CSV table of C-alpha atoms and ligand atoms in Angstrom, one decimal:
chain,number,residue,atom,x,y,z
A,1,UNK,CA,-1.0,16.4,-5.2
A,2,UNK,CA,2.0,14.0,-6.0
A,3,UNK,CA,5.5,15.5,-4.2
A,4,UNK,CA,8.6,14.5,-6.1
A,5,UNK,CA,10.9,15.1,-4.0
A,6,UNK,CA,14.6,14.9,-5.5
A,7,UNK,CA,13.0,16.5,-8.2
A,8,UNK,CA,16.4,17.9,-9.7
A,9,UNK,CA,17.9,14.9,-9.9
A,10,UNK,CA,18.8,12.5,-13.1
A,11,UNK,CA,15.4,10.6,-12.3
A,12,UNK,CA,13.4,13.3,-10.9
A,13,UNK,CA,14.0,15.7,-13.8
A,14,UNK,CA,12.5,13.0,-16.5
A,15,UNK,CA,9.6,11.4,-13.9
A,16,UNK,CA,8.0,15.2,-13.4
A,17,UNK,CA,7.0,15.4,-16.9
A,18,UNK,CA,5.9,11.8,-17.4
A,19,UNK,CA,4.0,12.5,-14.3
A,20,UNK,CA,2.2,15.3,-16.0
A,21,UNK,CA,1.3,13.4,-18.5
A,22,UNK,CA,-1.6,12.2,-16.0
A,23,UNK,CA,-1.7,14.9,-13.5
A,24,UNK,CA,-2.6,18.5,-14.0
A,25,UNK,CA,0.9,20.2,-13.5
A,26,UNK,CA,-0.3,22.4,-10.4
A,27,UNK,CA,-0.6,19.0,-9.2
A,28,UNK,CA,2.8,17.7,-9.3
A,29,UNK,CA,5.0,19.5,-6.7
A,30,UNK,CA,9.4,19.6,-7.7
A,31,UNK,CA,11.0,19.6,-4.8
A,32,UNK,CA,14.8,19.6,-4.2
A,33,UNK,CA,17.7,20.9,-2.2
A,34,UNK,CA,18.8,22.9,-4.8
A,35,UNK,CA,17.3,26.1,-6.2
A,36,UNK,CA,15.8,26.0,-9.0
A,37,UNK,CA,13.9,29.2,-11.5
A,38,UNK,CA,10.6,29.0,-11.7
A,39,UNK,CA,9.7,27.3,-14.8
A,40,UNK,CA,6.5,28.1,-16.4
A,41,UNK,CA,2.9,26.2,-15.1
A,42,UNK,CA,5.5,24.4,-12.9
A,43,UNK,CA,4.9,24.1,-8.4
A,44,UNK,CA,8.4,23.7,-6.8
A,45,UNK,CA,9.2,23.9,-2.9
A,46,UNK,CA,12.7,24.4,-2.2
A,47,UNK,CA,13.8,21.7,0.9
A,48,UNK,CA,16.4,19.4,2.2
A,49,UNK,CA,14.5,16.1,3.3
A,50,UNK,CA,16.2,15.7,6.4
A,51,UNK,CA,14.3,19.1,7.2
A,52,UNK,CA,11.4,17.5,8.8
A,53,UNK,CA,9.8,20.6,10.2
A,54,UNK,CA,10.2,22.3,6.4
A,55,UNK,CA,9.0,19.2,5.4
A,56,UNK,CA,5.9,19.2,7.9
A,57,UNK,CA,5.0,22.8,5.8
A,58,UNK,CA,4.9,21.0,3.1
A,59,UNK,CA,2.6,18.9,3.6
A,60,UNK,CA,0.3,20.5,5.5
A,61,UNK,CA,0.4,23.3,2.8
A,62,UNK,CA,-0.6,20.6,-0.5
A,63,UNK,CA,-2.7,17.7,0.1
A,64,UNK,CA,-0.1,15.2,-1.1
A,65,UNK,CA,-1.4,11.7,-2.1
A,66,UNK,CA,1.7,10.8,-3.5
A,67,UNK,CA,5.2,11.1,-2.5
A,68,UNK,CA,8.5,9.7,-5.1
A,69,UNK,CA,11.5,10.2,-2.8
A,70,UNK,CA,14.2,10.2,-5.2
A,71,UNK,CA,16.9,12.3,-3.3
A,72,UNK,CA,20.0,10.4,-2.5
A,73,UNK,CA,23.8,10.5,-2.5
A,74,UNK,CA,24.8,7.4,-5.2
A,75,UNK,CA,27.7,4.9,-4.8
A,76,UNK,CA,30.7,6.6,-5.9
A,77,UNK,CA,30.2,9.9,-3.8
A,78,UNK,CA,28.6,8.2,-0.9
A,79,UNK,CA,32.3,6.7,-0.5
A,80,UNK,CA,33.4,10.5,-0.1
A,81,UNK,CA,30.9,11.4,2.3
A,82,UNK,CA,29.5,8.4,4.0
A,83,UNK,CA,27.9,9.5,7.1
A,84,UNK,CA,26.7,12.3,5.0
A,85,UNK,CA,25.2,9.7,2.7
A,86,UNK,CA,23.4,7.5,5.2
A,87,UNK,CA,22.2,10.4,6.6
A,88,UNK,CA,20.4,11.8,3.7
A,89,UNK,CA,19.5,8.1,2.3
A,90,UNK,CA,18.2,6.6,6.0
A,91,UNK,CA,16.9,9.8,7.5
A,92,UNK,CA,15.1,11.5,4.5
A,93,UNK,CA,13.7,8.0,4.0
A,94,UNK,CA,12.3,7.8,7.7
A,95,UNK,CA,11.0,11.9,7.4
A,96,UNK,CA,8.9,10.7,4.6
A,97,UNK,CA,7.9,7.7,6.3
A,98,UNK,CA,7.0,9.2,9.1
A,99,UNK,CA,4.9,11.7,7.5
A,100,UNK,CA,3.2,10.2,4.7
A,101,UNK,CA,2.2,8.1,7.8
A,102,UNK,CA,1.1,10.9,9.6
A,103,UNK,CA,-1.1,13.1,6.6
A,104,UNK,CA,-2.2,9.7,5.3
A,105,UNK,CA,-0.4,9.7,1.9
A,106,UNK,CA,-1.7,7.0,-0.1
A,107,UNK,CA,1.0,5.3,-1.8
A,108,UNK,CA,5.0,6.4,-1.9
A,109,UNK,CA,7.6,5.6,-4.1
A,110,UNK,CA,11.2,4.8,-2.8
A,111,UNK,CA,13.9,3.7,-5.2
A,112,UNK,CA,16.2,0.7,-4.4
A,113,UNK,CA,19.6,-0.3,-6.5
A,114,UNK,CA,21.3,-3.4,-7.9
A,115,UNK,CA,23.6,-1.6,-5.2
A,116,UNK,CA,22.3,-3.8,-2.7
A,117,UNK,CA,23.6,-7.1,-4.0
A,118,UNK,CA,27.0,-7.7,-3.4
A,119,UNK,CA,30.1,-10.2,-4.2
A,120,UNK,CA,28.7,-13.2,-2.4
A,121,UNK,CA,25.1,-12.5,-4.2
A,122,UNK,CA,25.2,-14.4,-7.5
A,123,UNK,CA,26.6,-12.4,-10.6
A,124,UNK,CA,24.6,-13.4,-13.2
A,125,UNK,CA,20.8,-13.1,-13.2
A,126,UNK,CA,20.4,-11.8,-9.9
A,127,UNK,CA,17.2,-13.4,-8.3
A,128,UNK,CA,15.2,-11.0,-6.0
A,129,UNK,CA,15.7,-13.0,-2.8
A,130,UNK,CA,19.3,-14.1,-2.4
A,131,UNK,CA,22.5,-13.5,-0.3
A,132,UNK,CA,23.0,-9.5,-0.2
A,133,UNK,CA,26.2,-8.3,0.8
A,134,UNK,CA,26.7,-4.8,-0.2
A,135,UNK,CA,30.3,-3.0,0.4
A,136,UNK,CA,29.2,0.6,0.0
A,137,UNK,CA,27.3,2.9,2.0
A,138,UNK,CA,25.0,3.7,-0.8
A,139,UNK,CA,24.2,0.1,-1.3
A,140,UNK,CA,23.7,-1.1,2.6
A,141,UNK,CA,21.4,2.2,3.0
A,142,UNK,CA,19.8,1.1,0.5
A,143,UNK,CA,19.0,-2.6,1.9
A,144,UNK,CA,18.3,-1.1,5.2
A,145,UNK,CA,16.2,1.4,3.7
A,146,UNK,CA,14.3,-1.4,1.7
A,147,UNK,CA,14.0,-3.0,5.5
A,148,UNK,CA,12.0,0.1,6.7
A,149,UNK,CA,9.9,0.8,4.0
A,150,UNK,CA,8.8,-3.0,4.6
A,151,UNK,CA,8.2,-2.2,8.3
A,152,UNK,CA,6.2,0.5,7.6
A,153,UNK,CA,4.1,-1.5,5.0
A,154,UNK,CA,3.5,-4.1,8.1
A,155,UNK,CA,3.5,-1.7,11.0
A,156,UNK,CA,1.6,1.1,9.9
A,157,UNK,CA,-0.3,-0.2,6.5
A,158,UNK,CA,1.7,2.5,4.2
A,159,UNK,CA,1.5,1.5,0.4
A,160,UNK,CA,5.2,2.1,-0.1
A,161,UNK,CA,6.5,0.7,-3.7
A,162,UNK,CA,10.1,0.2,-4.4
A,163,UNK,CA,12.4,-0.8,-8.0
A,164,UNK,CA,16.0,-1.9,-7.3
A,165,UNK,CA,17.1,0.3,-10.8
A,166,UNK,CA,20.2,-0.9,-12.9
A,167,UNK,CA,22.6,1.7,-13.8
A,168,UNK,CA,20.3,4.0,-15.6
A,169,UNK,CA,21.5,6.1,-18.5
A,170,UNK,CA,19.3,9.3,-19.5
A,171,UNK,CA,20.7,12.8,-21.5
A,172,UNK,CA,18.3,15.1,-19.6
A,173,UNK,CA,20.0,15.4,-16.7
A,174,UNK,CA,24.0,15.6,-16.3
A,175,UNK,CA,25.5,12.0,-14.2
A,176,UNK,CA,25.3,12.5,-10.5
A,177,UNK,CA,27.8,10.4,-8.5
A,178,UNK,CA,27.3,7.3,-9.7
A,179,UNK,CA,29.5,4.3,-10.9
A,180,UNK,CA,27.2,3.3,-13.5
A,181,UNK,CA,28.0,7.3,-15.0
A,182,UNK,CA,30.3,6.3,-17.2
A,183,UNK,CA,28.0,5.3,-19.3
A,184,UNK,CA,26.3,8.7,-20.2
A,185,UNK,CA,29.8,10.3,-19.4
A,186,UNK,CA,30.6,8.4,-22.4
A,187,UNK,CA,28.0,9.9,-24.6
A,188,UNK,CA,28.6,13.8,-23.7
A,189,UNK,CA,32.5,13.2,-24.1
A,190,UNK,CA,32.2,11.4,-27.7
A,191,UNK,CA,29.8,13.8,-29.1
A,192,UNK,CA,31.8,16.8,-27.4
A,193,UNK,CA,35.7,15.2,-28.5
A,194,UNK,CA,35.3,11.8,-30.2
A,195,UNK,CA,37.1,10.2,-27.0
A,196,UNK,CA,36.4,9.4,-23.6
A,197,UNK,CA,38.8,8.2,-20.5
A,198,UNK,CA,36.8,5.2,-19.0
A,199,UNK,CA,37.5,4.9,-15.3
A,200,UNK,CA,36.0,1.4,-15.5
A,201,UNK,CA,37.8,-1.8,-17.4
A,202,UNK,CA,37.1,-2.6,-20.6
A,203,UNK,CA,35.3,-5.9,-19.6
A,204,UNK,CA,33.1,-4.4,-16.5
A,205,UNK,CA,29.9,-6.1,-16.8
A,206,UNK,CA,26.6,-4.3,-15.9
A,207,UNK,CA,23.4,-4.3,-15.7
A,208,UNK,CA,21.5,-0.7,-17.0
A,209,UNK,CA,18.7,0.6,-18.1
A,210,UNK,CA,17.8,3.2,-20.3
A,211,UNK,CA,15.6,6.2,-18.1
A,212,UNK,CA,12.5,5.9,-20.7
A,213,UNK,CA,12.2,2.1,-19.4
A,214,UNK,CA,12.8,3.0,-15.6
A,215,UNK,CA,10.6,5.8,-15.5
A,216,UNK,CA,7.4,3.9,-17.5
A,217,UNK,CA,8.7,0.7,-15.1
A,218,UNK,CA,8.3,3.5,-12.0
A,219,UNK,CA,4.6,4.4,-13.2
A,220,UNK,CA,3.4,1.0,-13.9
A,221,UNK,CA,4.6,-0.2,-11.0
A,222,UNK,CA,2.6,2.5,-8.9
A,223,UNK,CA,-0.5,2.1,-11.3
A,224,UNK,CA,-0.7,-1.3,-10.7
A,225,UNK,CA,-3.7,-3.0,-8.2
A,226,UNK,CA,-1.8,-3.9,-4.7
A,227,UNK,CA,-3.9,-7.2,-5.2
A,228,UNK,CA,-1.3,-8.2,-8.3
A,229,UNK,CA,1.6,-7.3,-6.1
A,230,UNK,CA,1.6,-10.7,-4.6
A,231,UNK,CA,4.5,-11.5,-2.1
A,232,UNK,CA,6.2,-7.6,-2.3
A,233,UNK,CA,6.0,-4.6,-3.5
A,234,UNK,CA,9.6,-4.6,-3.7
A,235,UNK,CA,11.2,-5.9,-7.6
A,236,UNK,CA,14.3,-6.1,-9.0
A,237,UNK,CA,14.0,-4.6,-12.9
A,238,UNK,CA,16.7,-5.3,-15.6
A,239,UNK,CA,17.0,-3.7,-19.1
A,240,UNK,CA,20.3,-4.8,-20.8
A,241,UNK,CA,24.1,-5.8,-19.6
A,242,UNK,CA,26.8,-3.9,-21.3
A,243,UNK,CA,30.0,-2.9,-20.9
A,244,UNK,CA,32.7,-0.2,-21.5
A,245,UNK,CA,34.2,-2.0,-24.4
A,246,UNK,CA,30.9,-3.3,-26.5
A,247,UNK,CA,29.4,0.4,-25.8
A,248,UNK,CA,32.2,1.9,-27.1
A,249,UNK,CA,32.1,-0.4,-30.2
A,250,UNK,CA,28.4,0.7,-30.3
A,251,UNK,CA,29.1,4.6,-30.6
A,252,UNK,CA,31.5,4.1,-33.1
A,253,UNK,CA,28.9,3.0,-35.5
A,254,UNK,CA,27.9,6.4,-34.8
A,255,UNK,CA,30.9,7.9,-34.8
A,256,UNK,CA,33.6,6.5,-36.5
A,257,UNK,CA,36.5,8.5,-35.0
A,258,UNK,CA,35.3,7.3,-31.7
A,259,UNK,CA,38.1,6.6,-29.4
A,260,UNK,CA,38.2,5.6,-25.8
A,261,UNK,CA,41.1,4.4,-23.3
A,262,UNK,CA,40.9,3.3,-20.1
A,263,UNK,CA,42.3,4.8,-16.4
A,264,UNK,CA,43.5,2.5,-14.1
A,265,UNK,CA,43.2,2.1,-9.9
A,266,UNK,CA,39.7,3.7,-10.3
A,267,UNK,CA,38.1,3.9,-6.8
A,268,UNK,CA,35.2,2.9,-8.8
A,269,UNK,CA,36.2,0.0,-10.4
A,270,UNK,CA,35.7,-2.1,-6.8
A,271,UNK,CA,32.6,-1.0,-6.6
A,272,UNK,CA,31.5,-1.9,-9.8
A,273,UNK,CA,33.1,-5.3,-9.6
A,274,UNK,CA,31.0,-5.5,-6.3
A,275,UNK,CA,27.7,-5.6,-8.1
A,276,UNK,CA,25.9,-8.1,-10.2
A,277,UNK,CA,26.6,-9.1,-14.1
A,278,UNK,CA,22.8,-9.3,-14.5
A,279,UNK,CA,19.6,-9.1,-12.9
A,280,UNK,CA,16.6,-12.0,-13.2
A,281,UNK,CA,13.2,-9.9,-13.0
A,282,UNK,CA,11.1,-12.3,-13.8
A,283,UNK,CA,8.9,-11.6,-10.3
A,284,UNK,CA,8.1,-7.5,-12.1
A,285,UNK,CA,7.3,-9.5,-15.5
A,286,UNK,CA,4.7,-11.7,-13.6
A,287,UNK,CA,3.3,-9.9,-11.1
A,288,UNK,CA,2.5,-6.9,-13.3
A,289,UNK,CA,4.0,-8.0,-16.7
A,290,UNK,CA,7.1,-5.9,-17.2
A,291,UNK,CA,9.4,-6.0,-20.5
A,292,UNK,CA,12.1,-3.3,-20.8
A,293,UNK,CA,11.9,-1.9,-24.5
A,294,UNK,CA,15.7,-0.7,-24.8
A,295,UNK,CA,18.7,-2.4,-25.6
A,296,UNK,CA,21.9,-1.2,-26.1
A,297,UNK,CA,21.5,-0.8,-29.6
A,298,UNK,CA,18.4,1.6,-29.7
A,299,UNK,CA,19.4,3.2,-26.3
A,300,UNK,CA,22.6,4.5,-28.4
A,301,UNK,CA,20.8,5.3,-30.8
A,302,UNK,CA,18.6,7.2,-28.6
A,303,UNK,CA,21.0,9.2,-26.7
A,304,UNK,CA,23.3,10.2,-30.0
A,305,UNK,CA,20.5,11.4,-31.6
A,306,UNK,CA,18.9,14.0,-28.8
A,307,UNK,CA,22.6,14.5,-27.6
A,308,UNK,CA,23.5,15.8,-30.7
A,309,UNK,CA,20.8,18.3,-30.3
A,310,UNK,CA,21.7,19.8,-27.1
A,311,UNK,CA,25.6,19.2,-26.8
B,1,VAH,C1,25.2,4.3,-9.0
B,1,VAH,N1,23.6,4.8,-10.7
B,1,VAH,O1,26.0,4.1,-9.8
B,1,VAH,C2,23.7,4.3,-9.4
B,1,VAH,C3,23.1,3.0,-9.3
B,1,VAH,C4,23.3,0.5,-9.7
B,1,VAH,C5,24.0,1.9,-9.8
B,1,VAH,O2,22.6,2.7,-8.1
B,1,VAH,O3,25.5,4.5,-7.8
């Protein structure tokens, strides 16, 4: 069985159905924190990864082969909570470890950020190796975390893959705590009331992704032979740079009445001014030729059409 575990998350909710694409569904465990009802055909286990003996049940109860830890606290409210937030990022992580170790799991799948750069990495096209001086909890967990999953690669053999994700934007799942949020925030509040109150500058440059690229990105990765993963099985992935501004100027193609404005002294606007402009990937299109197929044209387009569906 493949455990998702984070399963009700902005990833999680879209990587369980593209994970039963391939998998029979019995074989594709949700599991989360939260409750959740029993959808139909559909295996969820209700935990809090820094349970370790409910996680122990767990996998002693399903033969898992595969595990996608995807639960974590994100930049914003990591800054509200940060012991909280390396607790759940650092210890869930080394609960996992520990016990994919343990039951033999074959490969796991951690997910890394653009978080982990910082201001002395370079802004624009972000190489993979490079200064990394992240000022938020969420962002230094997630170097550390990137750390141990290496250790455990070397130490104990585990296949553990990582992608450091761009901000990614999705509809299926509401935003979660993240700086990067404003950019489906944006979508809900100008199909809900033509307007939106940006708590990031009009000119804040970042990298994103749109979740159909990250989530075929996730799979390929974890499809691919470990003998193409040359030096790491560790890769930066970029889609597109936008910002507030040119995103805004994109909806309104859509809808004309669009209007946005923009809050100022932001807790949030530091952090994003922290991170990179734009990510180099060239190391994911190499090794196991990635090419993101959004931009922020069709991702729009995208989200305002299945928005307008289920707004
Ligand atoms: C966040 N969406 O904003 C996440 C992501 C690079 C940003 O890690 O915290």
């Amino acid at each position: 069985s493949i455990l998702v575990i984070g399963s009700n998350g902005q990833i999680g909710t879209e990587l369980i159905d593209a994970l039963k694409v391939t998998w029979p569904a019995y074989q594709v465990i949700s599991c989360d924190i939260r409750p959740r009802e029993q959808l139909k055909g559909d295996v969820f286990v209700q935990a809090d990864v820094n349970d370790l003996e409910r996680l122990k049940t767990i996998f002693e109860q399903y033969r898992i082969k595969q595990v996608y830890l995807l639960a974590a606290l994100l930049s914003a409210t990591g800054e509200t909570k940060p012991r909280y937030a390396w607790d759940l990022n650092i210890n869930g992580l080394l609960n996992v470890l520990d016990l994919s170790v343990a039951y033999r799991v074959e490969k796991v799948f951690w997910p890394s950020s653009i978080a982990v750069f910082g201001p002395g990495s370079p802004k624009d096209d972000t190489p993979q190796f490079g200064e990394k001086d992240p000022q938020t909890v969420y962002g230094f967990s997630k170097l550390a975390g990137e750390h141990w999953c290496n250790y455990y690669r070397e130490k104990y053999g585990l296949d553990v893959r990582s992608i450091r994700y761009p901000g990614l934007i999705s509809w299926k799942a509401a935003p979660g705590g993240g700086t990067t949020d404003y950019a489906v925030q944006i979508f809900h509040d100008a199909i809900a009331t033509e307007s939106y109150q940006c708590f990031l500058s009009a000119n804040t440059r970042l990298p994103m992704m749109y979740m159909d690229d990250a989530i075929r990105g996730t799979i390929e990765l974890m499809q691919t032979p470990l003998e193409k993963l040359k030096v790491f099985r560790l890769y930066n992935l970029a889609g597109f740079s936008c910002t507030p501004g040119g995103l805004a100027i994109e909806i309104s193609e859509h809808i004309p009445g669009f209007t946005i404005n923009y809050l100022e002294n932001d807790p949030r606007q530091q952090i994003a001014d922290s991170w990179p402009r734009s990510i180099d990937d060239s190391e994911a299109q190499k090794d196991w030729g990635w090419q993101a197929r959004f931009d922020q044209k069709t991702m729009t387009s995208d989200m305002i059409k299945h928005l307008s569906l289920v707004v």
